[in-house]
Short mmCIF file of C-alpha atoms and ligand atoms in Angstrom, two decimals:
data_model
loop_
_atom_site.label_atom_id
_atom_site.label_comp_id
_atom_site.label_asym_id
_atom_site.label_seq_id
_atom_site.Cartn_x
_atom_site.Cartn_y
_atom_site.Cartn_z
CA UNK A 36 -0.11 -0.02 -0.13
CA UNK A 37 1.35 3.52 -1.06
CA UNK A 38 2.29 5.33 2.01
CA UNK A 39 0.53 8.74 1.62
CA UNK A 40 1.81 10.16 4.83
CA UNK A 41 4.11 12.87 4.02
CA UNK A 42 6.17 15.74 5.54
CA UNK A 43 6.91 18.35 2.96
CA UNK A 44 9.89 20.54 3.66
CA UNK A 45 10.35 24.36 3.03
CA UNK A 46 12.53 25.47 0.35
CA UNK A 47 16.20 25.11 1.00
CA UNK A 48 15.44 23.05 4.12
CA UNK A 49 16.42 19.71 2.36
CA UNK A 50 20.14 20.17 2.83
CA UNK A 51 20.71 18.57 6.19
CA UNK A 52 18.68 15.55 5.03
CA UNK A 53 20.91 15.28 1.61
CA UNK A 54 23.88 15.26 4.10
CA UNK A 55 22.08 12.19 5.89
CA UNK A 56 21.48 14.13 9.00
CA UNK A 57 18.70 12.33 10.63
CA UNK A 58 16.68 15.21 12.17
CA UNK A 59 14.09 17.35 10.54
CA UNK A 60 13.22 20.25 12.98
CA UNK A 61 9.60 21.72 13.20
CA UNK A 62 10.71 24.97 11.65
CA UNK A 63 11.84 23.14 8.50
CA UNK A 64 8.47 21.63 7.78
CA UNK A 65 6.12 23.40 5.33
CA UNK A 66 3.20 21.22 5.56
CA UNK A 67 2.15 17.43 6.06
CA UNK A 68 -0.19 15.13 4.28
CA UNK A 69 -2.30 12.22 5.23
CA UNK A 70 -3.55 11.11 8.81
CA UNK A 71 -0.39 11.18 10.75
CA UNK A 72 0.04 9.81 14.41
CA UNK A 73 3.12 9.91 16.58
CA UNK A 74 5.51 7.32 15.64
CA UNK A 75 4.14 6.69 12.10
CA UNK A 76 6.49 6.19 9.35
CA UNK A 77 6.13 9.36 6.85
CA UNK A 78 7.91 10.15 3.65
CA UNK A 79 10.03 13.36 3.77
CA UNK A 80 9.53 15.40 0.47
CA UNK A 81 11.71 18.39 -0.62
CA UNK A 82 9.93 21.61 -1.77
CA UNK A 83 10.64 20.42 -5.41
CA UNK A 84 8.78 17.19 -4.56
CA UNK A 85 11.73 14.91 -4.44
CA UNK A 86 11.29 11.93 -2.00
CA UNK A 87 14.26 12.44 0.41
CA UNK A 88 13.75 9.44 2.76
CA UNK A 89 11.37 7.73 5.27
CA UNK A 90 11.24 8.96 8.87
CA UNK A 91 9.52 8.53 12.18
CA UNK A 92 7.01 11.38 12.83
CA UNK A 93 7.17 13.20 16.46
CA UNK A 94 4.08 15.52 16.40
CA UNK A 95 4.85 16.83 20.03
CA UNK A 96 8.89 17.17 19.49
CA UNK A 97 10.86 20.21 17.98
CA UNK A 98 12.54 17.38 16.34
CA UNK A 99 9.36 16.73 14.31
CA UNK A 100 10.71 13.74 12.40
CA UNK A 101 13.94 11.23 12.63
CA UNK A 102 15.14 9.75 9.65
CA UNK A 103 14.97 5.63 9.49
CA UNK A 104 16.20 5.52 5.77
CA UNK A 105 17.20 7.96 2.94
CA UNK A 106 16.30 5.03 0.56
CA UNK A 107 12.55 5.49 -0.19
CA UNK A 108 12.25 1.72 -1.42
CA UNK A 109 13.16 0.66 2.11
CA UNK A 110 10.18 -0.99 3.83
CA UNK A 111 10.07 0.19 7.59
CA UNK A 112 8.52 -2.93 8.93
CA UNK A 113 9.90 -5.73 11.50
CA UNK A 114 12.47 -7.07 9.03
CA UNK A 115 13.87 -3.72 8.80
CA UNK A 116 14.61 -3.69 12.59
CA UNK A 117 15.94 -7.17 12.66
CA UNK A 118 18.82 -5.79 9.98
CA UNK A 119 19.54 -2.66 11.98
CA UNK A 120 19.59 -4.44 15.22
CA UNK A 121 21.73 -7.28 13.88
CA UNK A 122 23.97 -4.74 12.41
CA UNK A 123 24.49 -2.74 15.43
CA UNK A 124 25.04 -5.80 17.62
CA UNK A 125 27.59 -7.22 15.21
CA UNK A 126 29.63 -3.91 15.19
CA UNK A 127 30.28 -4.47 18.89
CA UNK A 128 31.99 -7.65 18.26
CA UNK A 129 34.63 -5.88 16.62
CA UNK A 130 34.70 -2.46 18.76
CA UNK A 131 34.26 -4.32 22.02
CA UNK A 132 36.19 -7.45 22.74
CA UNK A 133 34.40 -10.12 24.57
CA UNK A 134 37.11 -10.36 27.20
CA UNK A 135 36.93 -6.47 27.89
CA UNK A 136 33.49 -6.67 29.45
CA UNK A 137 30.27 -8.17 29.56
CA UNK A 138 28.43 -4.74 30.03
CA UNK A 139 28.19 -2.83 26.59
CA UNK A 140 25.84 -0.40 24.72
CA UNK A 141 24.54 -2.60 21.91
CA UNK A 142 22.55 0.31 20.21
CA UNK A 143 23.33 3.84 20.42
CA UNK A 144 20.30 5.51 18.85
CA UNK A 145 21.00 7.71 15.93
CA UNK A 146 24.73 6.62 15.94
CA UNK A 147 23.28 3.05 15.04
CA UNK A 148 20.49 4.16 12.53
CA UNK A 149 18.07 3.70 15.30
CA UNK A 150 16.98 7.11 16.32
CA UNK A 151 15.71 7.33 19.86
CA UNK A 152 16.73 3.69 20.90
CA UNK A 153 19.26 2.71 23.48
CA UNK A 154 19.94 -0.74 24.43
CA UNK A 155 22.38 -1.92 26.94
CA UNK A 156 23.41 -5.17 27.86
CA UNK A 157 24.67 -6.15 31.32
CA UNK A 158 25.58 -9.89 31.40
CA UNK A 159 22.52 -11.88 30.39
CA UNK A 160 20.08 -8.87 30.79
CA UNK A 161 19.08 -6.14 28.51
CA UNK A 162 17.93 -2.59 29.25
CA UNK A 163 16.14 -0.45 26.93
CA UNK A 164 15.29 3.30 26.52
CA UNK A 165 12.89 4.47 24.28
CA UNK A 166 13.46 8.11 23.70
CA UNK A 167 11.39 9.13 20.62
CA UNK A 168 8.02 8.53 19.12
CA UNK A 169 9.30 6.22 16.40
CA UNK A 170 11.26 3.89 18.48
CA UNK A 171 8.31 3.84 20.81
CA UNK A 172 5.89 2.83 18.25
CA UNK A 173 8.21 -0.41 17.49
CA UNK A 174 8.86 -0.90 21.05
CA UNK A 175 7.22 -4.55 21.27
CA UNK A 176 9.00 -5.76 18.02
CA UNK A 177 12.46 -4.20 19.09
CA UNK A 178 12.45 -6.00 22.36
CA UNK A 179 11.43 -9.28 20.79
CA UNK A 180 13.94 -8.94 17.97
CA UNK A 181 16.77 -7.95 20.41
CA UNK A 182 16.15 -10.67 22.85
CA UNK A 183 16.01 -13.33 20.01
CA UNK A 184 19.38 -12.00 18.53
CA UNK A 185 21.16 -11.87 22.05
CA UNK A 186 19.53 -14.81 23.67
CA UNK A 187 19.45 -12.69 26.75
CA UNK A 188 17.53 -14.03 29.73
CA UNK A 189 15.48 -10.77 30.56
CA UNK A 190 14.96 -7.33 29.80
CA UNK A 191 14.14 -4.20 31.77
CA UNK A 192 12.82 -0.72 30.74
CA UNK A 193 14.45 2.59 31.88
CA UNK A 194 12.42 5.07 29.73
CA UNK A 195 12.27 7.45 32.76
CA UNK A 196 14.24 10.14 31.34
CA UNK A 197 13.41 13.86 30.83
CA UNK A 198 13.59 13.62 26.87
CA UNK A 199 10.55 11.71 26.67
CA UNK A 200 8.54 14.41 27.99
CA UNK A 201 9.64 16.62 24.76
CA UNK A 202 8.44 13.69 22.57
CA UNK A 203 4.98 13.93 24.64
CA UNK A 204 5.74 10.43 26.20
CA UNK A 205 5.46 9.58 29.78
CA UNK A 206 8.15 8.09 31.68
CA UNK A 207 8.06 4.20 32.12
CA UNK A 208 9.95 1.25 33.82
CA UNK A 209 9.53 -2.12 34.36
CA UNK A 210 10.25 -5.55 33.36
CA UNK A 211 9.95 -6.11 29.46
CA UNK A 212 10.75 -9.65 28.83
CA UNK A 213 11.94 -12.74 30.72
CA UNK A 214 12.95 -13.04 34.17
CA UNK A 215 14.42 -10.25 35.48
CA UNK A 216 15.90 -10.08 39.16
CA UNK A 217 14.66 -8.08 41.84
CA UNK A 218 18.12 -7.15 43.19
CA UNK A 219 21.37 -6.10 41.81
CA UNK A 220 23.04 -7.53 38.46
CA UNK A 221 26.66 -8.46 38.51
CA UNK A 222 28.92 -7.52 35.70
CA UNK A 223 32.72 -8.07 34.96
CA UNK A 224 34.37 -5.16 33.55
CA UNK A 225 38.39 -5.50 32.73
CA UNK A 226 38.25 -8.44 35.09
CA UNK A 227 36.64 -6.47 37.89
CA UNK A 228 33.37 -7.34 39.22
CA UNK A 229 30.72 -4.62 39.96
CA UNK A 230 26.96 -4.71 41.07
CA UNK A 231 24.66 -2.83 38.95
CA UNK A 232 21.25 -1.37 40.31
CA UNK A 233 19.56 -1.66 36.93
CA UNK A 234 15.84 -0.73 38.49
CA UNK A 235 16.79 2.16 40.56
CA UNK A 236 20.28 3.11 39.70
CA UNK A 237 21.53 6.20 37.31
CA UNK A 238 21.13 6.11 33.65
CA UNK A 239 20.57 2.35 32.71
CA UNK A 240 22.51 1.57 35.99
CA UNK A 241 25.99 2.06 35.12
CA UNK A 242 28.52 4.41 33.28
CA UNK A 243 29.49 2.16 30.76
CA UNK A 244 30.66 5.21 28.42
CA UNK A 245 33.62 5.49 30.80
CA UNK A 246 34.92 2.00 30.68
CA UNK A 247 38.12 2.53 28.71
CA UNK A 248 38.74 5.81 30.64
CA UNK A 249 38.49 3.74 33.93
CA UNK A 250 41.04 1.45 32.51
CA UNK A 251 43.56 4.40 31.68
CA UNK A 252 42.92 5.51 35.50
CA UNK A 253 44.18 2.11 36.69
CA UNK A 254 47.17 2.27 34.52
CA UNK A 255 48.11 5.51 35.93
CA UNK A 256 46.96 5.32 39.53
CA UNK A 257 49.86 3.23 40.94
CA UNK A 258 51.36 4.71 44.31
CA UNK A 259 49.15 7.77 44.03
CA UNK A 260 47.12 9.39 46.48
CA UNK A 261 43.71 9.51 44.48
CA UNK A 262 40.68 11.78 45.02
CA UNK A 263 37.63 10.61 43.06
CA UNK A 264 34.99 13.24 42.82
CA UNK A 265 31.42 12.13 41.55
CA UNK A 266 32.21 8.50 42.19
CA UNK A 267 28.77 7.07 41.73
CA UNK A 268 28.79 3.62 42.52
CA UNK A 269 32.82 3.39 42.50
CA UNK A 270 33.81 2.95 39.03
CA UNK A 271 37.01 5.04 38.96
CA UNK A 272 37.78 4.28 42.55
CA UNK A 273 37.73 0.73 42.02
CA UNK A 274 40.14 0.67 39.16
CA UNK A 275 42.46 3.15 41.09
CA UNK A 276 42.60 0.57 43.78
CA UNK A 277 43.20 -2.10 41.30
CA UNK A 278 45.98 -0.10 39.78
CA UNK A 279 47.74 -0.16 43.29
CA UNK A 280 46.84 3.60 44.20
CA UNK A 281 48.29 4.26 47.69
CA UNK A 282 44.86 5.56 48.94
CA UNK A 283 41.46 6.35 47.36
CA UNK A 284 39.00 8.98 48.62
CA UNK A 285 35.66 8.79 46.83
CA UNK A 286 32.81 11.60 47.04
CA UNK A 287 29.31 11.66 45.81
CA UNK A 288 26.12 13.32 47.04
CA UNK A 289 24.04 10.41 46.59
CA UNK A 290 23.66 8.16 49.58
CA UNK A 291 22.65 5.32 47.44
CA UNK A 292 25.65 5.69 45.17
CA UNK A 293 28.02 5.76 48.13
CA UNK A 294 26.22 2.57 49.64
CA UNK A 295 26.76 0.92 46.26
CA UNK A 296 30.21 2.03 45.99
CA UNK A 297 31.21 0.52 49.37
CA UNK A 298 29.50 -2.85 48.09
CA UNK A 299 31.62 -2.87 45.09
CA UNK A 300 34.75 -2.04 47.04
CA UNK A 301 33.89 -4.87 49.41
CA UNK A 302 33.33 -7.14 46.28
CA UNK A 303 36.94 -6.31 45.07
CA UNK A 304 38.65 -6.89 48.57
CA UNK A 305 39.20 -3.16 48.73
CA UNK A 306 38.60 -0.56 51.42
CA UNK A 307 34.98 0.16 52.09
CA UNK A 308 35.54 2.31 55.29
CA UNK A 309 33.40 5.46 55.86
CA UNK A 310 36.63 7.61 55.79
CA UNK A 311 37.21 6.54 52.16
CA UNK A 312 33.77 7.13 50.93
CA UNK A 313 32.35 10.53 51.68
CA UNK A 314 28.60 11.52 51.04
CA UNK A 315 28.46 15.19 50.16
CA UNK A 316 28.71 18.01 47.83
CA UNK A 317 31.86 18.14 45.64
CA UNK A 318 31.94 21.77 45.60
CA UNK A 319 31.91 22.29 49.35
CA UNK A 320 33.99 19.16 50.13
CA UNK A 321 36.75 20.41 47.65
CA UNK A 322 36.95 23.64 49.59
CA UNK A 323 36.92 21.66 52.79
CA UNK A 324 39.92 19.58 51.50
CA UNK A 325 41.74 22.76 50.64
CA UNK A 326 41.13 24.45 54.00
CA UNK A 327 42.63 21.41 55.79
CA UNK A 328 45.56 21.64 53.26
CA UNK A 329 45.07 18.13 52.04
CA UNK A 330 46.93 17.07 48.96
CA UNK A 331 46.61 14.36 46.39
CA UNK A 332 48.66 12.84 43.42
CA UNK A 333 45.67 12.33 41.23
CA UNK A 334 42.13 14.03 41.19
CA UNK A 335 39.34 12.53 39.08
CA UNK A 336 36.45 15.10 38.21
CA UNK A 337 33.33 13.37 36.32
CA UNK A 338 30.52 15.46 37.15
CA UNK A 339 26.76 15.05 35.87
CA UNK A 340 25.55 17.02 32.79
CA UNK A 341 25.98 20.61 33.94
CA UNK A 342 24.71 22.04 30.55
CA UNK A 343 21.61 19.56 29.44
CA UNK A 344 20.87 22.15 26.74
CA UNK A 345 22.68 24.71 25.00
CA UNK A 346 20.87 27.57 26.93
CA UNK A 347 22.73 26.45 30.33
CA UNK A 348 26.25 26.30 28.74
CA UNK A 349 27.29 29.66 30.43
CA UNK A 350 26.21 28.38 33.90
CA UNK A 351 27.79 25.04 33.15
CA UNK A 352 31.07 26.71 32.23
CA UNK A 353 31.30 28.33 35.68
CA UNK A 354 30.65 25.22 37.46
CA UNK A 355 33.47 23.27 35.47
CA UNK A 356 35.78 26.13 35.87
CA UNK A 357 35.23 26.11 39.65
CA UNK A 358 35.58 22.39 40.34
CA UNK A 359 38.64 22.27 38.14
CA UNK A 360 40.27 25.26 39.72
CA UNK A 361 39.55 23.57 43.34
CA UNK A 362 41.16 20.13 42.01
CA UNK A 363 44.14 21.95 40.59
CA UNK A 364 44.83 23.40 44.09
CA UNK A 365 44.81 20.04 45.75
CA UNK A 366 47.20 18.46 43.54
CA UNK A 367 50.96 18.17 44.38
CA UNK A 368 53.48 18.74 41.78
CA UNK A 369 53.61 16.27 39.01
CA UNK A 370 50.02 15.19 40.10
CA UNK A 371 47.28 14.35 37.40
CA UNK A 372 43.89 15.81 36.95
CA UNK A 373 41.50 13.51 34.90
CA UNK A 374 38.45 15.85 34.18
CA UNK A 375 35.48 15.15 32.28
CA UNK A 376 32.34 16.65 30.89
CA UNK A 377 29.44 14.81 29.47
CA UNK A 378 27.52 17.96 28.22
CA UNK A 379 26.80 17.62 24.64
CA UNK A 380 26.54 21.42 24.46
CA UNK A 381 30.38 21.86 25.84
CA UNK A 382 32.75 21.12 23.00
CA UNK A 383 36.11 19.67 23.47
CA UNK A 384 37.58 23.02 22.53
CA UNK A 385 35.38 24.88 24.95
CA UNK A 386 36.25 22.51 27.62
CA UNK A 387 39.86 22.98 27.05
CA UNK A 388 39.46 26.57 27.38
CA UNK A 389 37.58 26.38 30.52
CA UNK A 390 40.20 24.13 32.09
CA UNK A 391 42.83 26.53 30.84
CA UNK A 392 41.13 29.31 32.78
CA UNK A 393 40.91 27.14 35.90
CA UNK A 394 44.85 26.48 35.71
CA UNK A 395 45.33 30.31 35.18
CA UNK A 396 43.19 31.30 38.29
CA UNK A 397 44.62 28.58 40.20
CA UNK A 398 48.24 29.63 39.51
CA UNK A 399 49.37 26.30 38.15
CA UNK A 400 51.25 25.38 35.05
CA UNK A 401 49.58 22.30 33.48
CA UNK A 402 49.43 20.47 30.15
CA UNK A 403 47.13 18.08 28.58
CA UNK A 404 48.85 14.78 28.27
CA UNK A 405 45.75 12.83 26.94
CA UNK A 406 42.50 13.31 25.42
CA UNK A 407 39.77 10.76 26.08
CA UNK A 408 36.19 10.25 24.96
CA UNK A 409 33.41 7.97 25.29
CA UNK A 410 33.89 4.30 24.56
CA UNK A 411 33.66 2.65 21.13
CA UNK A 412 30.24 1.04 22.07
CA UNK A 413 28.95 4.83 22.00
CA UNK A 414 30.07 5.23 18.35
CA UNK A 415 29.57 8.67 16.77
CA UNK A 416 28.08 8.23 13.09
CA UNK A 417 29.87 10.69 10.79
CA UNK A 418 26.49 12.22 9.71
CA UNK A 419 25.39 12.73 13.49
CA UNK A 420 28.37 14.65 15.34
CA UNK A 421 25.46 15.25 18.08
CA UNK A 422 26.35 11.83 19.09
CA UNK A 423 29.69 12.70 20.64
CA UNK A 424 29.19 14.06 24.07
CA UNK A 425 31.84 12.76 26.45
CA UNK A 426 35.24 14.55 26.73
CA UNK A 427 37.97 14.17 29.07
CA UNK A 428 41.60 15.70 29.62
CA UNK A 429 44.35 14.15 31.78
CA UNK A 430 46.42 17.10 32.64
CA UNK A 431 49.72 17.07 34.51
CA UNK A 432 50.53 19.62 36.83
CA UNK A 433 54.07 21.01 37.30
N1 SAH B 771 32.46 8.54 37.48
C1 SAH B 771 31.09 7.83 37.67
C2 SAH B 771 29.96 8.39 37.14
C3 SAH B 771 29.56 9.71 37.59
S1 SAH B 771 27.94 10.23 37.25
C4 SAH B 771 31.28 6.33 37.05
O1 SAH B 771 32.45 6.08 36.50
O2 SAH B 771 30.55 5.32 37.41
C5 SAH B 771 27.91 11.70 38.29
C6 SAH B 771 27.62 11.48 39.89
O3 SAH B 771 27.75 12.71 40.54
C7 SAH B 771 26.33 11.02 40.14
O4 SAH B 771 26.77 9.81 41.08
C8 SAH B 771 25.58 12.03 41.24
O5 SAH B 771 24.95 11.45 42.35
C9 SAH B 771 26.83 12.79 41.65
N2 SAH B 771 26.63 14.25 41.97
C10 SAH B 771 25.87 15.08 41.21
N3 SAH B 771 26.08 16.41 41.80
C11 SAH B 771 26.80 16.14 42.72
C12 SAH B 771 27.42 17.12 43.68
N4 SAH B 771 27.17 18.54 43.66
N5 SAH B 771 28.39 16.61 44.66
C13 SAH B 771 28.86 15.33 44.47
N6 SAH B 771 28.18 14.40 43.67
C14 SAH B 771 27.38 15.02 42.65
#
């Protein structure tokens, strides 16, 4: 049956689609035709009536449509999702060696040609996020197909994220398929076991995007007094202990995170004592440590997104500047600062400038010795630079 559902673009607004950028903003749409509901597949038509591709329609969102395909002959049906999911999962076999981890992002939305869909694997369980109307419309097929391809034992949904609101979708969590444990799920990353709270934890349970950067910290931590700020469930802390750090002090404002961090420390036979795991605000604890004249050989700063949207960039920049300045003041000569930003709105270049400002104000001479990014299971499609969000600098202080 001919698909008469169409989105017709304004003159000149086809350019990004021709470059295979997957987003159509509401301002680019001249008109629509046919009876279109959220998540329906529509044909994208230029002002000159050329068919540019097939997309999922999101009536509530400023991103009015997301392209599934630039080939108008393609059928957006169950077999389309079989192909896309198989391809995404196949890619990880190359980018993430099996002995590296059993927790990995299998589908990274637009970057895997599946806009609005996240699938993370934690051992024998899958965790799903449906973040856009199109992915939502195909939810049950997607779950069935992914379970079949991976042979996983159970699946859980963590679509409790704010971006769903922008799509006019309500938050949703719960068991999606199979048997899903009530409690924590164990994973092994680079040989280190971690307990992950998929049901209640942050994101889908663990910051798997930082896996390779954690391994780098392990390699650099030997003999160092380490301060891990924004430690969540202890990722960087456990790796630093594993790398034979002299000592590791971990800070997070969430009591649940600290409890899980201590649990992970016990699981790895590392120190879980209260004086190594502080619940509190990093901004004030960094000042307190400075006032106590404490010093460290390595400080890790992995804060939450200070700039979820472009509008918050300026405030976010001040936040990054403050914590980096305070951290630099705590570092001994020769110390290392591993500093991250996961705000999509802050580019690597801007982040570099902010950290340079911190060094200037802290009165330290520092140089970048490494630039870090998100793991290869969070790939960045060349047609979708927005997929890059995590940036990190390892700076050496004189
Ligand atoms: N590095 C971690 C992930 C950090 S996520 C890992 O590899 O797993 C950011 C963390 O910062 C969250 O755990 C959150 O609870 C914590 N957080 C947010 N604001 C904070 C603040 N002002 N002070 C301390 N921790 C904070």
